[in-house]
Amino acid sequence: QVQLVESGGGLVQAGDSLRLSCAASGRTFSSYSMGWFRQAPGKEREFVAAINWSGSGTNYAVSVKGRFTISRDNAKNTVYLQMNSLKPEDTAVYYCAANDRRWELTMMTYNYDYWGQGTQVTVSS
């Protein structure tokens, strides 16, 4: 089992950047592929990005590709989401999640076994 804690959210203006972090504890971090998801008010949770256990493979939602970068540091048990050129439509609660099929880069929420509590990102226009 793994516990996940997100941080780094906040209120920014359109065009700004933020870096989210997700710190993991418990079972060996490199046992998992990791994903970032987001949920805006009144909407379903949606996939943002995923990274496999080694960092050699990544996957992005079309809406963030070219603006967001997912990375991980297995020595620090942490996964990151660098968000550049933020838009008001990026406003949401952002969640990290762990998938114990460590090579998978799935976009489906039900494939992820563990979830953090989320961190709010608000982008003003």
GROMACS .gro file of N, CA and C in nm, residues 28-35 51-56 70-80 102:
model
   78
   28THR      N    1   0.739   0.047  -0.187
   28THR     CA    2   0.842   0.101  -0.275
   28THR      C    3   0.782   0.179  -0.391
   29PHE      N    4   0.821   0.305  -0.400
   29PHE     CA    5   0.763   0.396  -0.498
   29PHE      C    6   0.781   0.347  -0.640
   30SER      N    7   0.895   0.287  -0.668
   30SER     CA    8   0.921   0.241  -0.805
   30SER      C    9   0.838   0.118  -0.844
   31SER      N   10   0.755   0.071  -0.754
   31SER     CA   11   0.663  -0.038  -0.787
   31SER      C   12   0.543   0.011  -0.867
   32TYR      N   13   0.529   0.143  -0.879
   32TYR     CA   14   0.407   0.200  -0.936
   32TYR      C   15   0.435   0.288  -1.056
   33SER      N   16   0.343   0.282  -1.153
   33SER     CA   17   0.331   0.394  -1.245
   33SER      C   18   0.243   0.498  -1.176
   34MET      N   19   0.258   0.622  -1.217
   34MET     CA   20   0.188   0.732  -1.149
   34MET      C   21   0.110   0.815  -1.249
   35GLY      N   22   0.000   0.867  -1.203
   35GLY     CA   23  -0.082   0.952  -1.288
   35GLY      C   24  -0.125   1.079  -1.216
   51ILE      N   25   0.307   0.848  -1.598
   51ILE     CA   26   0.448   0.815  -1.617
   51ILE      C   27   0.473   0.675  -1.563
   52ASN      N   28   0.554   0.597  -1.634
   52ASN     CA   29   0.579   0.461  -1.587
   52ASN      C   30   0.681   0.462  -1.473
   53TRP      N   31   0.711   0.343  -1.422
   53TRP     CA   32   0.789   0.336  -1.300
   53TRP      C   33   0.929   0.395  -1.312
   54SER      N   34   0.987   0.386  -1.432
   54SER     CA   35   1.125   0.431  -1.450
   54SER      C   36   1.133   0.574  -1.501
   55GLY      N   37   1.021   0.627  -1.547
   55GLY     CA   38   1.021   0.758  -1.611
   55GLY      C   39   1.051   0.752  -1.758
   56SER      N   40   1.068   0.633  -1.814
   56SER     CA   41   1.104   0.619  -1.956
   56SER      C   42   0.984   0.638  -2.048
   70ILE      N   43   0.514   1.573  -1.691
   70ILE     CA   44   0.518   1.486  -1.574
   70ILE      C   45   0.658   1.428  -1.561
   71SER      N   46   0.705   1.417  -1.437
   71SER     CA   47   0.836   1.358  -1.412
   71SER      C   48   0.833   1.293  -1.274
   72ARG      N   49   0.935   1.217  -1.244
   72ARG     CA   50   0.941   1.152  -1.113
   72ARG      C   51   1.086   1.141  -1.068
   73ASP      N   52   1.103   1.136  -0.937
   73ASP     CA   53   1.232   1.115  -0.875
   73ASP      C   54   1.214   0.999  -0.777
   74ASN      N   55   1.255   0.881  -0.816
   74ASN     CA   56   1.232   0.764  -0.732
   74ASN      C   57   1.315   0.769  -0.604
   75ALA      N   58   1.426   0.840  -0.606
   75ALA     CA   59   1.506   0.854  -0.485
   75ALA      C   60   1.435   0.939  -0.379
   76LYS      N   61   1.349   1.030  -0.426
   76LYS     CA   62   1.273   1.117  -0.336
   76LYS      C   63   1.128   1.073  -0.320
   77ASN      N   64   1.092   0.962  -0.383
   77ASN     CA   65   0.953   0.910  -0.375
   77ASN      C   66   0.851   1.018  -0.413
   78THR      N   67   0.880   1.089  -0.519
   78THR     CA   68   0.797   1.202  -0.557
   78THR      C   69   0.773   1.205  -0.707
   79VAL      N   70   0.651   1.239  -0.744
   79VAL     CA   71   0.616   1.264  -0.883
   79VAL      C   72   0.575   1.411  -0.895
   80TYR      N   73   0.608   1.471  -1.008
   80TYR     CA   74   0.585   1.613  -1.030
   80TYR      C   75   0.497   1.635  -1.152
  102ARG      N   76   0.314  -0.135  -1.314
  102ARG     CA   77   0.407  -0.024  -1.320
  102ARG      C   78   0.450   0.019  -1.459
   0.00000   0.00000   0.00000
